[in-house]
mmCIF file of C-alpha atoms in Angstrom:
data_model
loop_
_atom_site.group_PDB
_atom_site.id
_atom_site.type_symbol
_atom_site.label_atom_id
_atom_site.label_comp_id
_atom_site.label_asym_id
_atom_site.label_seq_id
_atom_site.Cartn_x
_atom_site.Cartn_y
_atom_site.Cartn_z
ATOM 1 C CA UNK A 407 -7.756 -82.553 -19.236
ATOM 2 C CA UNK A 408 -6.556 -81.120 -15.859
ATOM 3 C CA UNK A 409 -8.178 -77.989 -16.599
ATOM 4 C CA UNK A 410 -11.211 -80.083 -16.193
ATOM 5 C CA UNK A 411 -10.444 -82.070 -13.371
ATOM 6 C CA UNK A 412 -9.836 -78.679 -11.639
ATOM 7 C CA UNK A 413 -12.972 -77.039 -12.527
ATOM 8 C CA UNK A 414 -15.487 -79.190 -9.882
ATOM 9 C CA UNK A 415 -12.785 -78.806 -7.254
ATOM 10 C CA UNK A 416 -13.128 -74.828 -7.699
ATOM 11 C CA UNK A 417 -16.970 -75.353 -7.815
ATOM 12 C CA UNK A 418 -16.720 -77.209 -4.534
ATOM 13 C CA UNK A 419 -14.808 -74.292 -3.111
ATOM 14 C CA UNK A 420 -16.990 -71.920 -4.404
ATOM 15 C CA UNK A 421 -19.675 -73.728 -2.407
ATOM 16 C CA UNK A 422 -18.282 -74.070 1.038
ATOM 17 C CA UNK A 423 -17.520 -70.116 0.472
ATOM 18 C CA UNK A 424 -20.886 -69.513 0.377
ATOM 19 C CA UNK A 425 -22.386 -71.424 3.611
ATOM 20 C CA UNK A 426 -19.933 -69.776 5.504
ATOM 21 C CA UNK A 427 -21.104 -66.376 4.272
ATOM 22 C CA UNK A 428 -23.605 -64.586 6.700
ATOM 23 C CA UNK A 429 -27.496 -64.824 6.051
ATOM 24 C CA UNK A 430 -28.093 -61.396 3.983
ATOM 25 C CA UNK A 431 -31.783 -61.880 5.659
ATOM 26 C CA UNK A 432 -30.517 -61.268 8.790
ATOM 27 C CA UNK A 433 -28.983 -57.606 8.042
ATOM 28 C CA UNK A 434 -32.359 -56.039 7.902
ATOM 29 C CA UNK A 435 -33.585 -57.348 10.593
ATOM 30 C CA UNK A 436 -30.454 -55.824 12.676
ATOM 31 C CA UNK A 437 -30.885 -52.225 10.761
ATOM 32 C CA UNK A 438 -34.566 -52.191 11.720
ATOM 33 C CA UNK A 439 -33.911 -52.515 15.739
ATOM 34 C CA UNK A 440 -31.264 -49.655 15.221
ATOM 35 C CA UNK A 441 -33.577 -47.462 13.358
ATOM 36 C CA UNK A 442 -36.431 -48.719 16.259
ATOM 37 C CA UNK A 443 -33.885 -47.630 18.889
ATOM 38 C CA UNK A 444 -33.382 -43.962 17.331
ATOM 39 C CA UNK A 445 -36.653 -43.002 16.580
ATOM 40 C CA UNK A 446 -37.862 -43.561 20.450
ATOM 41 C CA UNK A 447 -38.177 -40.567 22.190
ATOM 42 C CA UNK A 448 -36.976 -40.650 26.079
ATOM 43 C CA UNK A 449 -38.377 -38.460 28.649
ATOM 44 C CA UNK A 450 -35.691 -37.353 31.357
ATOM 45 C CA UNK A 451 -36.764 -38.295 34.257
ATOM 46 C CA UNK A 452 -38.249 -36.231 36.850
ATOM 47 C CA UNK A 453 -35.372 -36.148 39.248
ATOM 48 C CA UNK A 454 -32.750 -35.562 36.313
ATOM 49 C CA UNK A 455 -35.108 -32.927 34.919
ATOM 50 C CA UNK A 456 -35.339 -30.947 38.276
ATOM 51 C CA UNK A 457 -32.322 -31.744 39.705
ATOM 52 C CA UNK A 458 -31.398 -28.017 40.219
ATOM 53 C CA UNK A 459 -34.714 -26.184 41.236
ATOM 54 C CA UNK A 460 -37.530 -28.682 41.526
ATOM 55 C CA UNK A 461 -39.315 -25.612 41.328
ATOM 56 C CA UNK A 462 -38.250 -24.567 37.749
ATOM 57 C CA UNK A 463 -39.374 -26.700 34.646
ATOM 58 C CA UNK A 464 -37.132 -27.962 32.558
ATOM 59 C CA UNK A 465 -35.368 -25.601 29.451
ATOM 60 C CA UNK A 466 -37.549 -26.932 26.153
ATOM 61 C CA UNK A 467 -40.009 -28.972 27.752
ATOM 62 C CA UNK A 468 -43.585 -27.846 26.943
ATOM 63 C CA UNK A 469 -46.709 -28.860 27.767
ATOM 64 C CA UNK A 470 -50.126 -28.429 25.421
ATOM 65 C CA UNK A 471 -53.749 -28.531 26.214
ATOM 66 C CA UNK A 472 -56.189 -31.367 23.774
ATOM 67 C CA UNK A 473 -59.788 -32.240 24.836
ATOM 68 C CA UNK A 474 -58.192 -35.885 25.343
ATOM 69 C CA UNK A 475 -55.174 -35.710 26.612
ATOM 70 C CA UNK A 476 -51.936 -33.125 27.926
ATOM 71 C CA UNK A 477 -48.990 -33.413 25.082
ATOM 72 C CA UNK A 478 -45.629 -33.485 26.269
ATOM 73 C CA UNK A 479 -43.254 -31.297 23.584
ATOM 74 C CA UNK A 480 -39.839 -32.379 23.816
ATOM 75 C CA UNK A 481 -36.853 -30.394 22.902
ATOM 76 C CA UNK A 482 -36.047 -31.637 19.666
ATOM 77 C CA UNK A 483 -39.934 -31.187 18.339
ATOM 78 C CA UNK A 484 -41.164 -34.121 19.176
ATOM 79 C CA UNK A 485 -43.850 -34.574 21.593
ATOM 80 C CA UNK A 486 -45.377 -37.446 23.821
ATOM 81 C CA UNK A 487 -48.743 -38.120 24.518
ATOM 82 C CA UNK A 488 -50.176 -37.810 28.000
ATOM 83 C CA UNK A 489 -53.497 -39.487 27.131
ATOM 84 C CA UNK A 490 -57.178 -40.191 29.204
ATOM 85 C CA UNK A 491 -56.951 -43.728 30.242
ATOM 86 C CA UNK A 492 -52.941 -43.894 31.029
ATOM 87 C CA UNK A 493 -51.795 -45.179 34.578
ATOM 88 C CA UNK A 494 -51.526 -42.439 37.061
ATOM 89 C CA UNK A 495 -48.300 -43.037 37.916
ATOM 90 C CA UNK A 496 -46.970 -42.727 34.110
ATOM 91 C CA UNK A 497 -48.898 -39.776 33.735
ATOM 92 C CA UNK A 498 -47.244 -37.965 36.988
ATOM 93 C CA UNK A 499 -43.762 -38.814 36.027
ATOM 94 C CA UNK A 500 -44.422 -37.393 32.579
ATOM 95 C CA UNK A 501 -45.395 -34.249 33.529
ATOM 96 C CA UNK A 502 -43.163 -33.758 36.542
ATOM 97 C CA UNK A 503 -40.227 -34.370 33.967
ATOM 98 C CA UNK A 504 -41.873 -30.822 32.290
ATOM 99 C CA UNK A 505 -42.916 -29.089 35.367
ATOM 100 C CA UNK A 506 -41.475 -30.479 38.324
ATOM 101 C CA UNK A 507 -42.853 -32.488 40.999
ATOM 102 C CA UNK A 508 -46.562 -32.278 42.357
ATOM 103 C CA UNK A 509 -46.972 -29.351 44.669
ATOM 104 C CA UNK A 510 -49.980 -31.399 45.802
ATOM 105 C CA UNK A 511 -50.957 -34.641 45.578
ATOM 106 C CA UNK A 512 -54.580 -36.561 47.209
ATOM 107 C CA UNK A 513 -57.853 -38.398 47.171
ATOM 108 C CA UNK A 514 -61.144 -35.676 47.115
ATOM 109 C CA UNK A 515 -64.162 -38.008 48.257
ATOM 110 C CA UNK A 516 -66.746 -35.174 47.205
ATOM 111 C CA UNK A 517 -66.549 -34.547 43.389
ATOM 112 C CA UNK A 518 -69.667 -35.710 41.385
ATOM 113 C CA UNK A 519 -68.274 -37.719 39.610
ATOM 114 C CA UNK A 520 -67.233 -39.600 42.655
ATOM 115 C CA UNK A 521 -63.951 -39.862 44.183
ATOM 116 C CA UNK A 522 -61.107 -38.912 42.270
ATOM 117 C CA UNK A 523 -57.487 -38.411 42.993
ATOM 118 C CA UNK A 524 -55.410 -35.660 41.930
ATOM 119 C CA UNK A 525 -52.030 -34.057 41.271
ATOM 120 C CA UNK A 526 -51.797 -30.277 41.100
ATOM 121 C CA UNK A 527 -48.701 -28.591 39.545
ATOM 122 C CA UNK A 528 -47.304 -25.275 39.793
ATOM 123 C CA UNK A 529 -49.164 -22.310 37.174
ATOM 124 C CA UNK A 530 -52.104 -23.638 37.942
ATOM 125 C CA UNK A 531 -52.506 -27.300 35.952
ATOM 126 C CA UNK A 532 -54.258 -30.743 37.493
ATOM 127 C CA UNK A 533 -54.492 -33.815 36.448
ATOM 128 C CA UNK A 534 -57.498 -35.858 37.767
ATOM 129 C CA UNK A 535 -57.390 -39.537 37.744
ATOM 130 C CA UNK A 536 -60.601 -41.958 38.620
ATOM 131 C CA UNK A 537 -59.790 -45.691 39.438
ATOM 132 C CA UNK A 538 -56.096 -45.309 39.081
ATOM 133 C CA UNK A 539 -56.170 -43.618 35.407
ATOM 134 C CA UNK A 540 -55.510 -40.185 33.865
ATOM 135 C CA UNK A 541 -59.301 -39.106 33.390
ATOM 136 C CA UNK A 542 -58.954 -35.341 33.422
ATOM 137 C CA UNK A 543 -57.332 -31.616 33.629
ATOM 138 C CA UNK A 544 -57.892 -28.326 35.141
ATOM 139 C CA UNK A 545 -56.551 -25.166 34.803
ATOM 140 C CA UNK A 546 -57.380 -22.278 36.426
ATOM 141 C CA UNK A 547 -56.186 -18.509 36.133
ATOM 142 C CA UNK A 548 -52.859 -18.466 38.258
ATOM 143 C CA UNK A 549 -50.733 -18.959 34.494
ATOM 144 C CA UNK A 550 -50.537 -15.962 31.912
ATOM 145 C CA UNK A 551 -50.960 -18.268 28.917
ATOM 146 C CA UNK A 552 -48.765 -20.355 29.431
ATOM 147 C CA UNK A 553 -50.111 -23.611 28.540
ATOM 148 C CA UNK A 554 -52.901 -23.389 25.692
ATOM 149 C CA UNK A 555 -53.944 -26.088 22.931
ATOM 150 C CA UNK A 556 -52.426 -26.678 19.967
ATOM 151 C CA UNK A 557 -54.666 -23.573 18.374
ATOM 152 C CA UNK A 558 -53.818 -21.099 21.369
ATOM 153 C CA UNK A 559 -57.103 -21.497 23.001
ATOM 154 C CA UNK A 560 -55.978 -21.117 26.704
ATOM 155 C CA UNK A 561 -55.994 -18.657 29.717
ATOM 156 C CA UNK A 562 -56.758 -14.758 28.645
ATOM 157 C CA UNK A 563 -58.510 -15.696 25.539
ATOM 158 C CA UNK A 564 -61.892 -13.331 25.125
ATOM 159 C CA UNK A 565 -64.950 -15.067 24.208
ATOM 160 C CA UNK A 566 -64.429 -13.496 20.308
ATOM 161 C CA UNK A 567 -61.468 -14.828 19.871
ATOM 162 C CA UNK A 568 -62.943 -18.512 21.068
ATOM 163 C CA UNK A 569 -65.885 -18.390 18.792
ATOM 164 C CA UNK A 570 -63.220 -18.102 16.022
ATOM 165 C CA UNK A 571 -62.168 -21.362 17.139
ATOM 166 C CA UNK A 572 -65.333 -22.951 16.476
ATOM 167 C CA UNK A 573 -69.058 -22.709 18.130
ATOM 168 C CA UNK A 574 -69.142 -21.836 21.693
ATOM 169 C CA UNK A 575 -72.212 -22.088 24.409
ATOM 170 C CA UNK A 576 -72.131 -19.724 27.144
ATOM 171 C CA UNK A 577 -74.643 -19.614 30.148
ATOM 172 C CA UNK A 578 -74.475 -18.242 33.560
ATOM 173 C CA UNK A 579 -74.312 -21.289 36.594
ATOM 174 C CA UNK A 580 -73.555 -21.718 40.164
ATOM 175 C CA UNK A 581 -69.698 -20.913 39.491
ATOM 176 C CA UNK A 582 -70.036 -18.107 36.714
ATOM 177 C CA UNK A 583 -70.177 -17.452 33.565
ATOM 178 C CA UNK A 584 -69.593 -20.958 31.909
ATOM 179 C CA UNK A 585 -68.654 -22.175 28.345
ATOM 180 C CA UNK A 586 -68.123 -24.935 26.114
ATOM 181 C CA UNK A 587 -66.301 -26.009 23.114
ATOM 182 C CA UNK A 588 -66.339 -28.925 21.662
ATOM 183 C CA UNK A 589 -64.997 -31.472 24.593
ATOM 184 C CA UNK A 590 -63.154 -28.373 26.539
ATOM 185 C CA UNK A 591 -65.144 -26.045 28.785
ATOM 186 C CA UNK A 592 -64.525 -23.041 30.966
ATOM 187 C CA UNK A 593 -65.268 -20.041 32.761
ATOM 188 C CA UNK A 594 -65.179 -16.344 31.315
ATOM 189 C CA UNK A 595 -64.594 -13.545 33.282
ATOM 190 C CA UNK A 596 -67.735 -12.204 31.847
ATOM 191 C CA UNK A 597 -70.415 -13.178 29.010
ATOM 192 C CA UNK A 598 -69.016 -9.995 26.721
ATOM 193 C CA UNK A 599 -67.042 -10.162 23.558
ATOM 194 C CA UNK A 600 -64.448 -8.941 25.560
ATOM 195 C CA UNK A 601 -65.133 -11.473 28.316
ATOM 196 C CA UNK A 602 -61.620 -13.450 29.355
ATOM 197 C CA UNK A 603 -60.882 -17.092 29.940
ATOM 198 C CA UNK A 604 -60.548 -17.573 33.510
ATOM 199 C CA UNK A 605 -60.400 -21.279 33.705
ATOM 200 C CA UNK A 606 -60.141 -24.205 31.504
ATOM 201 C CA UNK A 607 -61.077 -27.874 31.965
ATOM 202 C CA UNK A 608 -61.793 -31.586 29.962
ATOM 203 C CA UNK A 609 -62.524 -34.608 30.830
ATOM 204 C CA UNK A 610 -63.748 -35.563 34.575
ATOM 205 C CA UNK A 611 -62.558 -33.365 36.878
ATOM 206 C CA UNK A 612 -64.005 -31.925 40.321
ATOM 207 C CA UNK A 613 -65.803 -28.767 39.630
ATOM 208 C CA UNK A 614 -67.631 -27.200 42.896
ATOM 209 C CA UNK A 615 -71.146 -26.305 41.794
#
């Protein structure tokens, strides 16, 4: 008989043990903002990044071409996304944290697409921005391949090696001898097979014509 009286007493104890034991739903949540907090990639900032020669980029920090957008590629392998459309200010501190600070930095009033503003960087890359947002690049021939896309279309490149990357129109304007592919264009030194890329561009920018 006390063996039974005992027995709700233990179930009673049983049961305050358990409200006081933590929510298991909660533990998830917890492990998720951890694994949230690993997987984000952090630039270094531009003045971190450059601290000892603003003029020297960063060891690991690369920079490729797309039709759309610049990609940052971090250190580790993994790569941000410069993309058409982002603030200009975002866009600026992203790239300076890759290639230093702006060497030049304004407002051109006489671009056809209207006025645009601008940062150049050293080797020749600049972004173009139109009402406050990243809306273009340039790159002209002062880099010896050093930034290309993602299939090593860049500066250098003859026109043979281009139409391997897919269908390219050539004709001669006001500036040279111009090309496009796909969303990028460009200028070749001539319209040969053996014809160099001189100059690379996508998006708006502020081509003289």
């Amino acid at each position: 008989m006390m063996t039974n009286k005992l027995l709700p007493c233990a179930l009673a104890a049983l049961g305050l043990l358990a409200a006081c034991a933590p929510d298991p739903a909660s533990k998830p949540v917890e492990n998720k903002a951890v694994a949230n907090e690993a997987a984000e990639i952090i630039v270094p900032p531009a003045h971190e990044a450059n601290a000892a020669n603003a003029s020297e980029e960063t060891p690991g920090l690369g920079v490729n071409l797309a039709p759309d957008e610049l990609t940052l590629v971090l250190p580790n392998g993994s790569s941000r996304h410069v993309s058409f459309g982002m603030a200009k200010a975002d866009a600026v501190k992203m790239l300076s944290a890759a290639l230093g600070s702006p060497i030049e930095q304004a407002e051109n009033q006489d671009c056809g697409a209207g006025s645009l503003g601008y940062a150049a960087f050293r080797d020749g890359l600049s972004l173009y921005f139109q009402d406050g947002k990243f809306a273009g690049w340039d790159l002209d021939g002062r880099e010896n391949g050093k930034f290309t896309t993602g299939n090593g279309i860049g500066i250098g490149m003859t026109r043979k090696a281009l139409e391997v990357a897919g269908p390219v129109e050539v004709g001669e304007t006001t500036i040279g001898q111009e090309f496009t592919l796909g969303e990028m264009s460009g200028l070749l030194s001539s319209a040969a097979p053996d014809g160099k890329v001189t100059n690379l561009w996508a998006g708006v920018t502020c081509i003289a014509r």
